[in-house]
XYZ file of C-alpha atoms in Angstrom:
641
model
C -186.341 70.225 29.335
C -185.874 70.317 32.968
C -182.616 70.077 35.379
C -181.807 66.375 35.806
C -181.381 65.396 39.733
C -177.915 63.431 40.738
C -174.812 62.844 40.761
C -172.761 63.202 36.976
C -169.319 62.727 37.753
C -167.624 64.171 34.346
C -169.865 66.986 34.217
C -168.729 70.624 34.438
C -169.255 71.909 37.987
C -172.553 74.493 39.116
C -171.183 78.252 38.910
C -167.964 77.101 36.229
C -167.359 80.024 33.736
C -167.322 79.026 30.649
C -166.712 81.857 28.215
C -169.361 84.388 29.370
C -171.802 81.328 30.247
C -172.236 79.882 34.132
C -173.183 76.763 34.288
C -176.387 76.396 36.386
C -177.285 72.456 36.093
C -177.120 69.580 33.970
C -180.212 68.912 31.276
C -179.128 65.452 30.865
C -176.494 63.245 29.813
C -176.166 61.079 26.665
C -172.916 58.520 25.198
C -171.873 61.606 23.536
C -172.828 64.619 25.027
C -173.373 66.471 28.342
C -176.149 69.179 28.198
C -175.952 72.126 30.330
C -178.202 74.535 31.897
C -176.498 77.631 31.622
C -176.788 82.072 32.055
C -175.458 83.833 29.334
C -174.117 86.886 31.309
C -174.157 89.089 28.581
C -177.754 89.212 27.825
C -178.820 87.328 31.615
C -181.135 84.836 30.016
C -180.645 81.162 30.433
C -179.800 79.287 28.008
C -178.873 75.085 26.533
C -175.070 74.491 25.812
C -174.417 70.890 24.673
C -170.717 69.602 25.327
C -169.399 67.061 23.498
C -168.081 64.497 26.211
C -168.031 60.458 25.037
C -167.295 59.102 27.978
C -166.052 56.183 26.404
C -163.105 57.889 24.974
C -161.994 60.490 27.495
C -161.797 61.659 31.063
C -162.296 65.075 32.854
C -158.842 66.288 33.835
C -158.891 68.826 37.328
C -158.322 71.922 34.699
C -161.769 70.638 33.397
C -159.942 69.934 30.130
C -160.831 66.518 28.202
C -158.264 64.178 27.942
C -158.341 61.089 25.301
C -157.873 57.664 27.190
C -154.792 56.683 24.640
C -153.702 57.295 20.995
C -156.061 55.408 19.815
C -159.398 56.929 20.897
C -157.815 60.524 20.396
C -158.242 59.592 17.165
C -162.069 58.516 17.666
C -162.309 61.522 19.766
C -161.235 64.033 17.095
C -163.501 62.341 14.459
C -166.216 62.752 16.610
C -165.627 66.190 17.563
C -165.396 67.357 13.943
C -169.261 65.818 13.619
C -169.979 67.330 16.707
C -169.158 70.888 14.637
C -170.474 69.542 11.420
C -174.162 69.270 13.225
C -173.624 72.847 14.862
C -173.226 73.571 11.416
C -175.875 72.071 10.184
C -178.653 73.119 12.469
C -177.646 76.870 12.728
C -178.455 77.204 8.649
C -181.846 76.698 9.860
C -184.279 79.047 11.332
C -187.510 77.975 11.764
C -189.827 77.868 14.854
C -190.193 74.245 15.016
C -186.319 73.383 14.509
C -183.919 73.758 17.964
C -181.811 76.817 17.162
C -178.313 77.318 17.390
C -177.085 80.543 18.814
C -173.231 79.965 18.763
C -171.013 77.514 18.975
C -167.031 77.185 19.916
C -164.096 75.211 21.427
C -162.615 75.091 25.203
C -161.439 72.372 27.497
C -160.030 70.719 24.392
C -163.789 69.974 23.171
C -166.375 72.047 21.451
C -169.970 73.297 22.479
C -173.046 74.339 20.924
C -175.373 76.871 22.382
C -179.201 76.685 21.764
C -181.754 78.373 22.915
C -183.709 76.559 26.253
C -186.873 75.445 25.721
C -189.184 74.284 28.467
C -191.752 71.475 28.019
C -191.164 67.166 27.785
C -189.913 65.182 25.052
C -193.156 63.600 23.076
C -191.633 59.927 24.365
C -192.565 61.194 27.517
C -195.585 62.391 26.879
C -196.662 59.465 25.314
C -195.407 57.072 27.771
C -197.885 59.339 30.178
C -200.746 59.369 27.646
C -200.573 56.814 25.587
C -202.157 57.949 22.494
C -203.224 60.934 20.887
C -206.522 62.253 19.445
C -206.614 62.974 15.737
C -206.804 66.921 16.315
C -203.319 66.564 18.762
C -201.402 64.238 16.363
C -201.997 67.107 13.224
C -200.935 69.935 16.172
C -197.411 67.597 16.039
C -197.492 66.246 12.738
C -197.801 69.331 10.605
C -195.433 71.829 11.755
C -192.295 69.079 11.652
C -193.688 68.331 8.328
C -193.338 72.282 7.148
C -189.363 72.061 9.294
C -188.312 69.004 7.899
C -189.468 70.507 4.509
C -187.201 73.230 5.428
C -184.063 70.702 5.930
C -184.795 68.988 2.868
C -184.617 72.146 0.838
C -181.189 72.661 1.993
C -179.950 69.006 1.060
C -180.028 67.759 4.764
C -181.608 64.509 5.932
C -182.407 64.017 9.963
C -182.166 60.552 10.115
C -183.111 60.103 13.237
C -186.743 60.939 13.609
C -188.607 59.463 17.115
C -190.465 60.651 19.626
C -186.889 61.284 21.668
C -186.176 63.989 19.253
C -189.620 65.733 18.777
C -189.620 68.719 21.748
C -193.345 69.870 23.021
C -192.388 73.187 24.775
C -194.852 74.210 27.688
C -197.146 76.671 24.893
C -197.203 73.111 23.365
C -195.632 73.662 20.027
C -193.266 71.142 18.864
C -190.016 71.538 17.742
C -187.080 68.953 16.169
C -184.366 68.266 18.132
C -180.995 66.652 17.713
C -179.318 66.835 14.205
C -176.546 64.796 15.294
C -177.233 61.943 12.295
C -178.189 64.500 9.793
C -176.261 64.259 6.369
C -176.513 66.076 3.384
C -178.512 64.078 1.187
C -177.950 65.795 -1.986
C -173.915 66.848 -2.922
C -172.341 65.659 -5.803
C -170.541 62.997 -4.215
C -172.100 60.293 -2.393
C -171.181 59.540 0.841
C -171.009 56.210 2.850
C -172.858 56.587 5.966
C -172.462 55.278 9.583
C -175.556 53.499 10.293
C -177.033 55.030 13.170
C -180.861 53.550 13.623
C -183.396 53.301 16.287
C -185.672 50.132 15.750
C -188.967 50.781 15.028
C -187.985 54.142 13.749
C -185.574 53.511 11.016
C -186.260 52.497 7.400
C -184.690 49.110 6.132
C -182.213 51.197 3.646
C -180.788 53.243 6.826
C -179.482 50.069 8.036
C -177.718 49.904 4.509
C -174.208 52.017 4.855
C -174.712 53.330 1.156
C -176.396 57.309 1.098
C -178.014 57.119 -2.290
C -180.665 54.646 -1.096
C -181.540 57.187 1.679
C -183.228 60.544 1.380
C -186.183 63.238 2.147
C -188.404 59.746 2.129
C -186.531 57.865 4.916
C -187.532 61.042 7.274
C -191.365 60.507 6.278
C -190.905 56.884 7.369
C -188.995 58.130 10.593
C -192.311 60.663 10.952
C -194.677 58.151 10.199
C -193.330 55.666 12.902
C -194.074 58.270 15.355
C -197.294 59.235 14.232
C -198.313 55.461 14.193
C -196.819 55.167 17.812
C -199.019 57.908 18.707
C -202.164 56.290 17.918
C -201.486 52.997 18.468
C -199.827 53.261 22.071
C -196.568 51.145 20.370
C -193.890 51.895 17.938
C -194.419 49.661 14.283
C -192.575 46.825 13.589
C -188.928 47.068 13.053
C -187.703 47.454 9.148
C -185.217 44.667 9.710
C -188.342 42.080 11.078
C -190.194 42.978 7.842
C -187.580 42.718 6.042
C -187.386 38.763 6.752
C -190.651 38.105 5.936
C -190.344 39.720 2.516
C -187.426 38.216 1.678
C -189.446 34.702 2.412
C -191.698 35.691 0.455
C -194.492 36.481 2.628
C -196.695 39.680 2.765
C -195.379 42.369 4.651
C -196.698 41.572 8.805
C -196.553 44.907 9.536
C -200.091 45.699 11.219
C -201.257 48.804 9.522
C -202.206 52.098 10.873
C -205.541 51.770 9.110
C -205.859 48.233 11.089
C -205.084 49.559 14.397
C -206.558 52.901 13.795
C -209.792 52.095 12.435
C -213.029 53.795 13.807
C -211.048 55.976 16.043
C -209.270 58.141 13.422
C -210.129 59.592 9.935
C -209.138 56.562 7.219
C -207.370 59.817 5.465
C -204.997 60.211 8.445
C -204.207 56.634 8.903
C -203.673 55.804 5.331
C -200.986 58.553 5.060
C -199.447 57.101 7.965
C -199.630 53.707 5.853
C -198.272 55.677 3.289
C -195.114 57.021 4.628
C -194.174 53.128 6.231
C -194.012 51.442 2.802
C -191.283 49.035 2.909
C -189.388 50.118 -0.180
C -188.401 53.680 -0.395
C -190.143 54.011 -4.137
C -193.380 53.362 -2.700
C -193.539 56.461 -0.530
C -194.144 60.047 -1.348
C -190.685 61.495 -1.990
C -190.380 65.087 -0.232
C -192.650 66.067 2.036
C -195.163 68.357 -0.693
C -196.369 65.075 -2.212
C -196.594 63.796 1.361
C -198.798 66.553 2.657
C -201.055 66.673 -1.093
C -202.176 63.684 -0.146
C -203.757 65.280 2.950
C -204.842 67.800 1.739
C -208.950 67.650 2.514
C -207.820 66.130 5.682
C -205.508 69.497 6.220
C -208.511 71.347 5.435
C -210.874 70.077 8.190
C -208.547 71.086 11.241
C -210.767 72.552 13.715
C -210.329 75.928 14.043
C -211.049 76.640 17.062
C -208.114 74.756 18.296
C -205.554 76.182 15.952
C -201.476 76.759 17.045
C -202.110 80.344 17.256
C -198.200 81.290 18.726
C -198.558 84.492 16.139
C -201.868 85.725 17.599
C -200.203 89.106 18.351
C -202.494 92.857 18.528
C -199.294 94.757 19.390
C -199.396 97.222 15.816
C -201.785 98.076 13.466
C -200.466 95.676 11.254
C -201.619 92.630 12.644
C -204.791 94.372 12.745
C -204.916 94.498 9.463
C -206.248 92.004 7.021
C -207.876 90.046 9.944
C -210.514 87.397 10.019
C -212.423 86.654 13.509
C -212.734 83.580 15.355
C -215.528 83.176 17.678
C -215.210 80.935 20.375
C -219.498 80.596 22.177
C -218.470 77.208 24.324
C -216.642 75.307 27.104
C -213.121 74.057 26.053
C -211.811 71.071 28.356
C -208.629 70.579 28.966
C -207.148 66.810 30.131
C -205.380 66.908 33.832
C -202.482 65.858 32.863
C -201.370 68.616 30.374
C -202.367 71.454 33.060
C -198.822 70.712 35.157
C -197.111 73.421 33.896
C -199.856 76.125 33.340
C -198.956 77.904 36.957
C -201.909 80.406 35.750
C -204.880 78.165 35.304
C -205.982 76.847 38.589
C -206.054 72.634 38.639
C -208.696 70.869 40.168
C -208.817 67.257 41.138
C -210.516 65.468 38.526
C -209.139 64.034 35.588
C -210.805 66.621 32.873
C -211.262 70.456 33.621
C -213.499 72.449 31.616
C -212.801 76.020 31.074
C -216.255 77.953 31.623
C -216.870 80.625 28.501
C -218.206 83.824 30.444
C -218.892 86.053 27.443
C -217.973 85.919 23.769
C -214.643 85.812 23.173
C -213.398 87.022 19.516
C -209.808 85.839 18.701
C -208.023 88.153 15.752
C -206.363 85.976 13.160
C -204.753 87.206 9.397
C -205.643 86.228 6.736
C -202.242 84.520 5.930
C -202.428 82.549 9.104
C -205.962 81.118 8.353
C -204.694 80.126 5.136
C -201.448 78.357 6.767
C -202.839 77.121 10.532
C -199.918 74.749 11.090
C -197.660 77.527 11.150
C -198.600 79.154 14.179
C -198.057 78.271 17.813
C -200.648 77.603 20.573
C -201.983 79.807 22.691
C -203.345 79.544 25.990
C -205.157 82.970 27.342
C -205.509 82.670 31.168
C -208.680 81.814 32.622
C -207.901 84.412 35.375
C -207.870 86.982 32.825
C -211.278 85.988 31.009
C -209.366 86.164 27.990
C -211.257 83.476 26.963
C -209.990 80.362 25.125
C -208.026 77.717 26.712
C -206.165 75.279 23.105
C -206.609 71.685 23.606
C -202.797 70.464 22.157
C -202.188 67.052 23.583
C -205.731 65.410 24.685
C -205.215 61.756 26.290
C -207.956 59.009 27.333
C -209.198 58.722 31.145
C -206.423 55.425 31.278
C -204.066 56.443 29.095
C -202.864 53.715 27.495
C -204.857 50.659 28.433
C -208.173 52.919 27.407
C -206.308 52.938 23.815
C -205.742 49.377 23.481
C -209.623 48.508 24.935
C -210.362 50.475 21.502
C -208.284 48.228 19.608
C -210.410 45.491 17.232
C -209.682 42.532 19.159
C -208.253 40.784 15.538
C -205.471 43.767 15.520
C -204.902 43.353 18.974
C -203.874 39.680 19.013
C -202.095 40.598 15.880
C -199.874 42.623 17.761
C -199.931 40.939 21.073
C -198.041 38.089 19.569
C -194.707 39.371 19.660
C -195.306 39.287 23.564
C -196.415 36.349 25.637
C -198.872 37.570 27.391
C -201.935 40.138 26.102
C -201.150 43.542 25.413
C -203.716 45.039 27.048
C -201.779 43.985 30.551
C -198.400 45.368 29.170
C -198.535 47.938 31.842
C -199.364 45.832 34.608
C -196.473 43.166 33.598
C -194.476 46.472 33.279
C -195.483 46.996 37.497
C -194.976 43.335 37.886
C -191.601 43.096 36.529
C -190.439 46.564 37.986
C -191.744 45.309 41.726
C -189.412 41.475 40.947
C -186.470 43.642 40.075
C -186.098 45.204 43.732
C -186.969 42.495 45.343
C -184.265 40.175 43.189
C -181.759 43.704 44.383
C -182.480 43.829 48.110
C -181.557 39.631 47.880
C -178.345 40.624 45.889
C -179.839 38.701 42.761
C -178.280 41.226 40.358
C -177.432 38.806 37.291
C -177.682 35.518 38.817
C -179.560 32.647 38.764
C -180.152 32.737 34.891
C -184.275 33.052 35.025
C -184.461 34.848 38.507
C -182.284 38.212 38.672
C -182.866 41.738 38.181
C -181.149 42.197 35.107
C -182.935 39.899 33.653
C -185.810 41.584 34.181
C -185.402 44.910 33.608
C -184.495 43.783 30.230
C -187.905 42.561 30.025
C -188.845 45.742 30.845
C -187.228 48.039 28.104
C -188.435 44.846 25.752
C -191.916 46.009 26.430
C -191.087 49.795 26.970
C -188.016 51.185 25.159
C -186.150 53.609 27.196
C -188.010 52.908 30.540
C -186.859 55.445 33.140
C -187.179 52.709 36.245
C -185.140 50.149 34.350
C -182.750 52.585 33.325
C -182.194 53.622 37.056
C -182.276 49.323 38.077
C -179.394 48.825 35.823
C -177.560 51.895 37.053
C -178.159 50.548 40.937
C -176.774 46.493 39.466
C -173.653 48.624 38.212
C -173.134 50.637 41.861
C -173.890 47.772 43.248
C -171.398 45.526 41.258
C -169.164 48.309 41.771
C -169.200 48.442 45.808
C -168.183 44.693 45.544
C -165.217 45.268 43.510
C -164.239 48.065 46.059
C -164.100 45.390 48.813
C -162.738 42.874 46.666
C -159.636 45.685 46.176
C -159.075 46.449 49.528
C -158.627 42.787 50.343
C -156.353 42.203 47.493
C -158.770 39.765 46.235
C -158.249 40.967 42.737
C -159.997 37.715 40.744
C -163.095 38.074 42.449
C -162.832 42.197 42.020
C -162.421 41.208 38.384
C -165.065 39.009 38.232
C -167.622 41.924 39.199
C -166.147 44.383 37.227
C -167.032 41.736 34.363
C -170.332 41.627 35.304
C -171.254 45.177 35.750
C -170.003 45.430 32.402
C -171.704 42.665 30.952
C -175.024 45.189 32.527
C -173.603 48.177 30.467
C -170.240 48.011 28.966
C -167.407 50.119 29.629
C -169.089 52.732 32.721
C -167.124 55.501 33.980
C -167.238 54.195 37.288
C -166.245 50.759 36.414
C -163.219 51.931 33.791
C -161.676 54.050 36.949
C -162.423 50.543 39.537
C -160.238 48.860 36.829
C -157.430 51.525 36.368
C -157.626 51.313 40.354
C -157.111 47.660 40.326
C -154.628 47.535 37.661
C -152.287 49.956 39.804
C -152.743 47.992 42.955
C -152.069 45.141 41.058
C -148.477 46.720 39.249
C -147.547 48.435 43.073
C -148.164 44.697 45.120
C -146.080 42.717 42.041
C -143.308 45.427 42.432
C -143.382 44.935 46.077
C -142.914 41.023 45.675
C -140.335 41.390 43.573
C -138.575 43.317 45.537
C -139.168 41.149 48.707
C -138.105 38.693 46.789
C -134.567 40.278 45.772
C -134.314 41.340 49.336
C -134.184 37.893 50.349
C -131.649 36.526 47.869
C -129.220 39.260 48.920
C -129.750 38.314 52.370
C -128.565 34.854 51.810
C -125.993 35.282 50.117
C -124.613 37.762 52.254
C -124.484 35.269 54.881
C -123.081 32.884 52.607
C -119.980 35.642 52.039
C -120.548 36.417 55.864
C -119.215 32.731 56.831
C -116.816 32.393 53.926
C -115.101 35.650 55.528
C -115.847 37.451 52.447
C -116.882 40.995 54.527
C -115.766 43.679 52.349
C -113.590 41.473 49.397
C -113.504 40.550 46.224
C -115.046 44.220 45.329
C -118.555 42.770 43.526
C -118.639 39.824 45.651
C -118.843 40.731 49.223
C -121.145 40.752 52.392
C -120.923 44.519 52.878
C -121.792 45.223 49.370
C -125.063 42.536 49.089
C -126.414 44.605 53.014
C -125.951 48.428 50.883
C -128.336 47.426 47.839
C -130.571 45.749 50.396
C -130.599 48.796 52.294
C -131.332 50.780 48.988
C -134.475 48.481 48.266
C -135.443 48.700 51.477
C -134.178 51.723 54.092
C -133.486 50.304 57.641
C -133.831 46.853 56.698
C -133.695 45.271 60.280
C -131.100 42.345 59.237
C -129.527 44.153 56.772
C -128.224 46.992 59.089
C -127.808 44.465 61.777
C -125.129 42.810 58.810
C -123.727 46.111 58.602
C -122.941 46.307 62.282
C -121.566 42.663 62.389
C -119.266 43.236 59.543
C -118.390 46.546 61.664
C -117.784 44.838 64.999
C -115.523 42.341 63.219
C -112.815 44.444 61.856
C -112.814 46.318 65.161
C -111.793 43.786 66.899
C -109.047 42.388 64.268
C -107.644 45.492 64.329
C -107.347 45.532 68.261
C -105.798 41.644 68.164
C -103.351 42.666 65.222
C -102.456 45.690 67.530
C -101.931 43.355 70.410
C -100.479 40.410 68.808
C -97.924 42.836 66.598
C -96.260 45.051 69.306
C -95.284 41.708 70.765
C -94.235 40.339 68.008
C -91.484 43.152 66.590
C -90.767 43.618 70.411
C -89.147 40.233 70.319
C -87.838 40.523 66.799
C -86.086 44.092 67.698
C -84.691 42.164 70.632
C -83.226 39.688 68.675
C -81.422 42.437 65.924
C -79.866 43.900 69.012
C -77.883 40.860 70.119
C -76.642 40.993 66.503
C -75.892 44.321 66.237
C -76.128 46.500 68.856
C -74.030 49.505 67.858
C -76.786 50.199 65.464
C -78.074 53.536 65.950
C -80.610 53.247 62.669
C -81.906 50.423 63.663
C -82.871 51.189 66.971
C -84.478 54.265 65.935
C -86.502 52.204 63.555
C -87.492 50.083 66.680
C -89.204 53.396 68.501
C -91.088 54.188 65.437
C -92.675 50.857 65.549
C -93.557 51.096 68.991
C -95.009 54.249 68.683
C -97.567 52.980 65.546
C -98.321 50.217 67.778
C -99.389 52.629 70.985
C -101.255 54.794 68.377
C -103.440 51.932 66.791
C -104.346 50.708 70.079
């Protein structure tokens, strides 16, 4: 696996310490997990770490933990995490060179992690995308080791349930390894289980579309491997099982173009018949286990060219390895396709399509008797040209012009039957893909993202996917469409045009539902809308209070009654908006009115009291107490002023 360039917003940061593993980079991301390249500080070697990270259910917090988005999603997250741990335990059961090896598993950051051996190489899907098809020998190079590993899986009572080119990884030494047991389940337990339908069209048998596990078994995996081999010889996946079922339900013949038809004159009939046997529509018509399937192609297996054996156990470091050995002598040049030498750094590569390694001297390899008896169990080894050790092993031969040449070799009548699924000749499929990708780029430049209906980037990318599942350029194009809509939504939010922003977000979701970027923008829009709604509600309340305070002022209700006066309303306004200018002015006006009233009362009151005292003195001039009271009243008004 090769580190992936680009930003993964939910990924652990480079340098993050996860127990004794230091994260170095992201290897890949799927809907339910992130895979990292990490270094084991205890053993000082690289490992692959898969993190359970379903992006639609959780978000990464600042402390690196994963937290569910809501209660309902928390339940889904917990169930998925349990399933993830079951996958790790399933893989830990198997010790086989062609099954991905799990080293350990643990929980941290409120999620689960699976530590695996780090394998360098490419998926079979990537290789087939580049090369188009495999030769007979190369088909067997993939088929036989995977069959043996799969047999071990079945012997333990499990079925893989998702065999396809994506899940067969070709190491840098050209040996295959079976990956991704996330769909694996026990198929032979005491209690039948109801299985969630997880299928890949073209590679899943009809019974896998059903929810009851009783119909599924080793024969289901045989269908998936046979479909993968079909893709390797035909350049296209077989017709989906549901499409085949529609024809059979109408009483018509099975409309699958058989491997025997599509590969005649190019592959041995025994190989084609084995593929067709594995692709039988009804499960009872297929081989029921790997041993039965292998038995049907015994002569083919025996005919494998010993000059091209995978030889991962060819060692001469002990006396035991030298004993009981048979010698294989190579005396002719070996040709390797240029496309496959890009990772073989020690072999000089010319610019021509093919490289021929001359045999400068007779080279002898020592192969044990056990290895020659079961050649598919051993891995490929390539001796280095600079050391003149002798032999280079061809693992994945490809035609000079890839898929186009493969299709040219298919008989015309068969090609016409396959191309009926498209509106143009199959031979022009790659050209059509390139044309669609170019057109989509022009659409992006003109902002024709998802409209008009028949002339937009999304429509073209979808057509590319219909022609080539998993096309990387089309996948990147969909991401760019979503990013473009995200930018438009952000601009609309900045202008508080929420309906327009929601429209852009809905369009982004129509491309790929519920991506992290769009989900975060929806949260931001909701928060902004709530904030604006609160501001508007507060402004309306303030306006009402000010209007009522104005009426109270006109009516002279400055401070009374207790719950219906101007002062109380101005204070409420200042609580809602401290420093509000009109409310502050109203409070100052009330204070000024009271100050003026106090001064007026003081002046008028003193004059009135003086007049009253003069009148009283005339009536009772000798009354001492009256004179004292008059003095106290005068002093009061003096103090008041």
